[in-house]
Amino acid sequence: GEAEGNNHFAEPMMPYTFFSVFSLQEQPHDMTNLIEQNIANIASMQKPIVVYCLSGGRSGAATSILQSNGITEVYNGGGVYNILSIINN
């Protein structure tokens, strides 16, 4: 699938970068390709990077892909409601 602009690359929010993979395709190879094509951009984001999606499935996969590409300070934040509860507390 084609990336829809850069709308899933979150603006840095101190002291984390929240990285949304909502709009990434469900197919693992599509997600891998898209992340690896953008690995330099992602690697330049402020660390740590917290990855999230709607339920936590895609964010878990994306976190693994990022880690396998050498980005060590990356964490699976799970679903967006989980992230919101963390931010709001």
CSV table of N, CA and C in Angstrom, one decimal:
chain,number,residue,atom,x,y,z
A,1,GLY,N,0.8,-1.2,0.0
A,1,GLY,CA,0.0,0.0,0.0
A,1,GLY,C,0.8,1.3,0.0
A,2,GLU,N,0.3,2.3,-0.6
A,2,GLU,CA,1.0,3.6,-0.6
A,2,GLU,C,0.8,4.3,0.7
A,3,ALA,N,1.9,5.0,1.2
A,3,ALA,CA,1.7,5.8,2.4
A,3,ALA,C,0.9,7.0,2.0
A,4,GLU,N,0.0,7.4,2.9
A,4,GLU,CA,-0.9,8.6,2.7
A,4,GLU,C,-0.1,9.8,3.2
A,5,GLY,N,0.7,10.4,2.4
A,5,GLY,CA,1.5,11.5,2.9
A,5,GLY,C,2.3,11.1,4.1
A,6,ASN,N,2.5,12.0,5.1
A,6,ASN,CA,3.3,11.6,6.3
A,6,ASN,C,2.4,11.7,7.5
A,7,ASN,N,1.1,11.5,7.3
A,7,ASN,CA,0.1,11.7,8.4
A,7,ASN,C,0.3,10.8,9.5
A,8,HIS,N,1.0,9.7,9.4
A,8,HIS,CA,1.2,8.8,10.5
A,8,HIS,C,2.6,9.0,11.1
A,9,PHE,N,3.3,10.0,10.7
A,9,PHE,CA,4.6,10.3,11.4
A,9,PHE,C,4.2,11.5,12.4
A,10,ALA,N,4.1,11.1,13.7
A,10,ALA,CA,3.7,12.1,14.7
A,10,ALA,C,4.7,13.2,14.9
A,11,GLU,N,4.2,14.4,15.2
A,11,GLU,CA,5.1,15.4,15.7
A,11,GLU,C,5.7,15.0,17.0
A,12,PRO,N,7.0,15.4,17.2
A,12,PRO,CA,7.6,15.0,18.5
A,12,PRO,C,6.8,15.7,19.7
A,13,MET,N,6.6,15.0,20.7
A,13,MET,CA,6.0,15.5,22.0
A,13,MET,C,6.9,15.2,23.1
A,14,MET,N,7.5,16.2,23.7
A,14,MET,CA,8.5,15.9,24.7
A,14,MET,C,7.9,15.1,25.8
A,15,PRO,N,8.7,14.2,26.4
A,15,PRO,CA,10.0,13.8,26.0
A,15,PRO,C,10.0,12.5,25.1
A,16,TYR,N,8.9,12.3,24.4
A,16,TYR,CA,8.8,11.1,23.6
A,16,TYR,C,8.4,11.6,22.2
A,17,THR,N,8.6,10.7,21.2
A,17,THR,CA,8.0,10.8,19.9
A,17,THR,C,6.9,9.8,19.9
A,18,PHE,N,5.6,10.2,19.7
A,18,PHE,CA,4.5,9.2,19.5
A,18,PHE,C,4.4,8.9,18.0
A,19,PHE,N,4.5,7.7,17.7
A,19,PHE,CA,4.5,7.3,16.3
A,19,PHE,C,3.3,6.4,16.0
A,20,SER,N,2.4,7.0,15.2
A,20,SER,CA,1.1,6.3,14.9
A,20,SER,C,1.3,5.4,13.7
A,21,VAL,N,0.8,4.1,13.8
A,21,VAL,CA,0.8,3.3,12.6
A,21,VAL,C,-0.6,2.9,12.3
A,22,PHE,N,-1.6,3.8,12.6
A,22,PHE,CA,-3.0,3.6,12.3
A,22,PHE,C,-3.2,3.3,10.8
A,23,SER,N,-2.6,4.1,10.0
A,23,SER,CA,-2.9,4.0,8.6
A,23,SER,C,-2.1,3.0,7.8
A,24,LEU,N,-1.2,2.3,8.5
A,24,LEU,CA,-0.4,1.3,7.7
A,24,LEU,C,-1.3,0.1,7.4
A,25,GLN,N,-0.9,-0.6,6.3
A,25,GLN,CA,-1.7,-1.7,5.9
A,25,GLN,C,-1.5,-2.9,6.9
A,26,GLU,N,-2.5,-3.7,7.0
A,26,GLU,CA,-2.4,-4.9,7.9
A,26,GLU,C,-1.3,-5.9,7.5
A,27,GLN,N,-1.0,-6.0,6.2
A,27,GLN,CA,-0.1,-7.0,5.7
A,27,GLN,C,1.3,-6.7,6.2
A,28,PRO,N,1.9,-7.7,6.9
A,28,PRO,CA,3.2,-7.4,7.5
A,28,PRO,C,4.3,-6.9,6.5
A,29,HIS,N,4.3,-7.5,5.3
A,29,HIS,CA,5.4,-7.1,4.4
A,29,HIS,C,5.2,-5.7,3.9
A,30,ASP,N,3.9,-5.2,3.8
A,30,ASP,CA,3.7,-3.8,3.5
A,30,ASP,C,4.2,-2.9,4.6
A,31,MET,N,3.9,-3.2,5.8
A,31,MET,CA,4.4,-2.4,6.9
A,31,MET,C,5.9,-2.4,7.0
A,32,THR,N,6.5,-3.6,6.8
A,32,THR,CA,8.0,-3.7,6.8
A,32,THR,C,8.6,-2.8,5.8
A,33,ASN,N,8.0,-2.8,4.5
A,33,ASN,CA,8.6,-2.0,3.4
A,33,ASN,C,8.4,-0.6,3.7
A,34,LEU,N,7.3,-0.1,4.2
A,34,LEU,CA,7.0,1.3,4.5
A,34,LEU,C,8.0,1.8,5.6
A,35,ILE,N,8.1,1.0,6.6
A,35,ILE,CA,9.0,1.5,7.7
A,35,ILE,C,10.4,1.5,7.2
A,36,GLU,N,10.9,0.5,6.5
A,36,GLU,CA,12.3,0.4,6.1
A,36,GLU,C,12.6,1.5,5.1
A,37,GLN,N,11.6,1.9,4.3
A,37,GLN,CA,11.8,3.0,3.3
A,37,GLN,C,11.9,4.3,4.1
A,38,ASN,N,11.4,4.4,5.3
A,38,ASN,CA,11.4,5.7,6.0
A,38,ASN,C,12.3,5.6,7.3
A,39,ILE,N,13.2,4.6,7.3
A,39,ILE,CA,14.0,4.3,8.5
A,39,ILE,C,14.9,5.5,8.9
A,40,ALA,N,15.4,6.2,7.9
A,40,ALA,CA,16.3,7.4,8.3
A,40,ALA,C,15.5,8.4,9.0
A,41,ASN,N,14.3,8.7,8.5
A,41,ASN,CA,13.4,9.7,9.1
A,41,ASN,C,13.0,9.3,10.5
A,42,ILE,N,12.7,8.0,10.7
A,42,ILE,CA,12.3,7.5,12.0
A,42,ILE,C,13.4,7.5,12.9
A,43,ALA,N,14.6,7.1,12.4
A,43,ALA,CA,15.8,7.1,13.3
A,43,ALA,C,16.2,8.5,13.8
A,44,SER,N,15.8,9.5,13.1
A,44,SER,CA,16.2,10.9,13.5
A,44,SER,C,15.2,11.5,14.5
A,45,MET,N,14.1,10.8,14.7
A,45,MET,CA,13.1,11.3,15.7
A,45,MET,C,13.7,11.2,17.1
A,46,GLN,N,13.1,12.1,17.9
A,46,GLN,CA,13.6,12.2,19.3
A,46,GLN,C,13.2,10.8,20.0
A,47,LYS,N,14.2,10.3,20.7
A,47,LYS,CA,14.0,9.0,21.4
A,47,LYS,C,13.5,9.3,22.9
A,48,PRO,N,12.8,8.4,23.5
A,48,PRO,CA,12.3,7.2,23.0
A,48,PRO,C,11.1,7.4,22.1
A,49,ILE,N,10.9,6.4,21.2
A,49,ILE,CA,9.8,6.5,20.3
A,49,ILE,C,8.7,5.5,20.8
A,50,VAL,N,7.5,6.0,21.0
A,50,VAL,CA,6.4,5.1,21.4
A,50,VAL,C,5.5,4.9,20.3
A,51,VAL,N,5.3,3.6,19.8
A,51,VAL,CA,4.5,3.3,18.7
A,51,VAL,C,3.1,2.9,19.2
A,52,TYR,N,2.1,3.4,18.4
A,52,TYR,CA,0.7,3.0,18.8
A,52,TYR,C,-0.1,2.8,17.6
A,53,CYS,N,-1.3,2.1,17.7
A,53,CYS,CA,-2.3,2.0,16.7
A,53,CYS,C,-3.6,2.0,17.4
A,54,LEU,N,-4.6,1.3,16.8
A,54,LEU,CA,-5.9,1.3,17.4
A,54,LEU,C,-6.0,0.2,18.6
A,55,SER,N,-5.5,-1.0,18.3
A,55,SER,CA,-5.6,-2.0,19.3
A,55,SER,C,-4.3,-2.5,19.9
A,56,GLY,N,-3.2,-2.2,19.2
A,56,GLY,CA,-1.9,-2.7,19.7
A,56,GLY,C,-1.2,-3.7,18.8
A,57,GLY,N,-2.0,-4.3,17.9
A,57,GLY,CA,-1.4,-5.3,17.0
A,57,GLY,C,-0.3,-4.8,16.0
A,58,ARG,N,-0.7,-3.8,15.3
A,58,ARG,CA,0.2,-3.2,14.3
A,58,ARG,C,1.4,-2.5,15.0
A,59,SER,N,1.1,-1.9,16.1
A,59,SER,CA,2.2,-1.2,16.8
A,59,SER,C,3.2,-2.2,17.3
A,60,GLY,N,2.7,-3.4,17.7
A,60,GLY,CA,3.7,-4.4,18.2
A,60,GLY,C,4.6,-4.9,17.0
A,61,ALA,N,3.9,-5.1,15.9
A,61,ALA,CA,4.7,-5.5,14.7
A,61,ALA,C,5.7,-4.4,14.3
A,62,ALA,N,5.2,-3.1,14.3
A,62,ALA,CA,6.1,-2.0,13.9
A,62,ALA,C,7.3,-1.9,14.8
A,63,THR,N,7.0,-2.0,16.1
A,63,THR,CA,8.1,-1.9,17.1
A,63,THR,C,9.2,-3.0,16.8
A,64,SER,N,8.7,-4.2,16.5
A,64,SER,CA,9.7,-5.3,16.2
A,64,SER,C,10.5,-4.9,15.0
A,65,ILE,N,9.9,-4.4,13.9
A,65,ILE,CA,10.6,-4.0,12.7
A,65,ILE,C,11.6,-2.9,13.0
A,66,LEU,N,11.2,-1.9,13.8
A,66,LEU,CA,12.1,-0.8,14.1
A,66,LEU,C,13.3,-1.3,14.9
A,67,GLN,N,13.1,-2.2,15.8
A,67,GLN,CA,14.2,-2.8,16.6
A,67,GLN,C,15.1,-3.6,15.8
A,68,SER,N,14.6,-4.3,14.8
A,68,SER,CA,15.4,-5.2,13.9
A,68,SER,C,16.2,-4.3,12.9
A,69,ASN,N,15.8,-3.0,12.8
A,69,ASN,CA,16.5,-2.1,12.0
A,69,ASN,C,17.4,-1.2,12.8
A,70,GLY,N,17.7,-1.6,14.0
A,70,GLY,CA,18.7,-0.9,14.8
A,70,GLY,C,18.2,0.3,15.7
A,71,ILE,N,16.9,0.5,15.7
A,71,ILE,CA,16.4,1.6,16.6
A,71,ILE,C,16.0,0.9,17.9
A,72,THR,N,16.8,1.2,18.9
A,72,THR,CA,16.7,0.4,20.2
A,72,THR,C,15.7,1.1,21.1
A,73,GLU,N,15.7,2.4,21.1
A,73,GLU,CA,14.8,3.1,22.1
A,73,GLU,C,13.4,3.2,21.5
A,74,VAL,N,12.7,2.1,21.3
A,74,VAL,CA,11.4,2.1,20.7
A,74,VAL,C,10.5,1.2,21.5
A,75,TYR,N,9.3,1.6,21.8
A,75,TYR,CA,8.4,0.8,22.7
A,75,TYR,C,7.1,0.7,22.1
A,76,ASN,N,6.4,-0.4,22.3
A,76,ASN,CA,5.0,-0.6,21.9
A,76,ASN,C,4.1,0.0,22.9
A,77,GLY,N,3.5,1.1,22.6
A,77,GLY,CA,2.6,1.8,23.5
A,77,GLY,C,1.2,1.1,23.4
A,78,GLY,N,1.0,0.2,22.5
A,78,GLY,CA,-0.3,-0.5,22.4
A,78,GLY,C,-1.4,0.4,21.7
A,79,GLY,N,-2.6,0.3,22.1
A,79,GLY,CA,-3.7,1.0,21.5
A,79,GLY,C,-3.8,2.4,21.9
A,80,VAL,N,-4.5,3.2,21.1
A,80,VAL,CA,-4.5,4.7,21.3
A,80,VAL,C,-5.2,5.0,22.6
A,81,TYR,N,-6.1,4.2,23.1
A,81,TYR,CA,-6.8,4.5,24.3
A,81,TYR,C,-5.9,4.3,25.5
A,82,ASN,N,-5.0,3.3,25.4
A,82,ASN,CA,-3.9,3.1,26.3
A,82,ASN,C,-3.0,4.3,26.4
A,83,ILE,N,-2.6,4.8,25.2
A,83,ILE,CA,-1.7,6.0,25.1
A,83,ILE,C,-2.4,7.2,25.8
A,84,LEU,N,-3.7,7.4,25.5
A,84,LEU,CA,-4.4,8.5,26.0
A,84,LEU,C,-4.5,8.5,27.5
A,85,SER,N,-4.7,7.3,28.1
A,85,SER,CA,-4.8,7.2,29.5
A,85,SER,C,-3.4,7.5,30.2
A,86,ILE,N,-2.3,7.1,29.5
A,86,ILE,CA,-1.0,7.4,30.0
A,86,ILE,C,-0.8,8.9,30.0
A,87,ILE,N,-1.1,9.6,28.8
A,87,ILE,CA,-0.8,11.0,28.6
A,87,ILE,C,-1.7,11.8,29.7
A,88,ASN,N,-2.9,11.4,29.9
A,88,ASN,CA,-3.8,12.2,30.7
A,88,ASN,C,-3.6,11.9,32.2
A,89,ASN,N,-2.7,11.1,32.6
A,89,ASN,CA,-2.5,10.8,34.0
A,89,ASN,C,-1.2,11.4,34.5
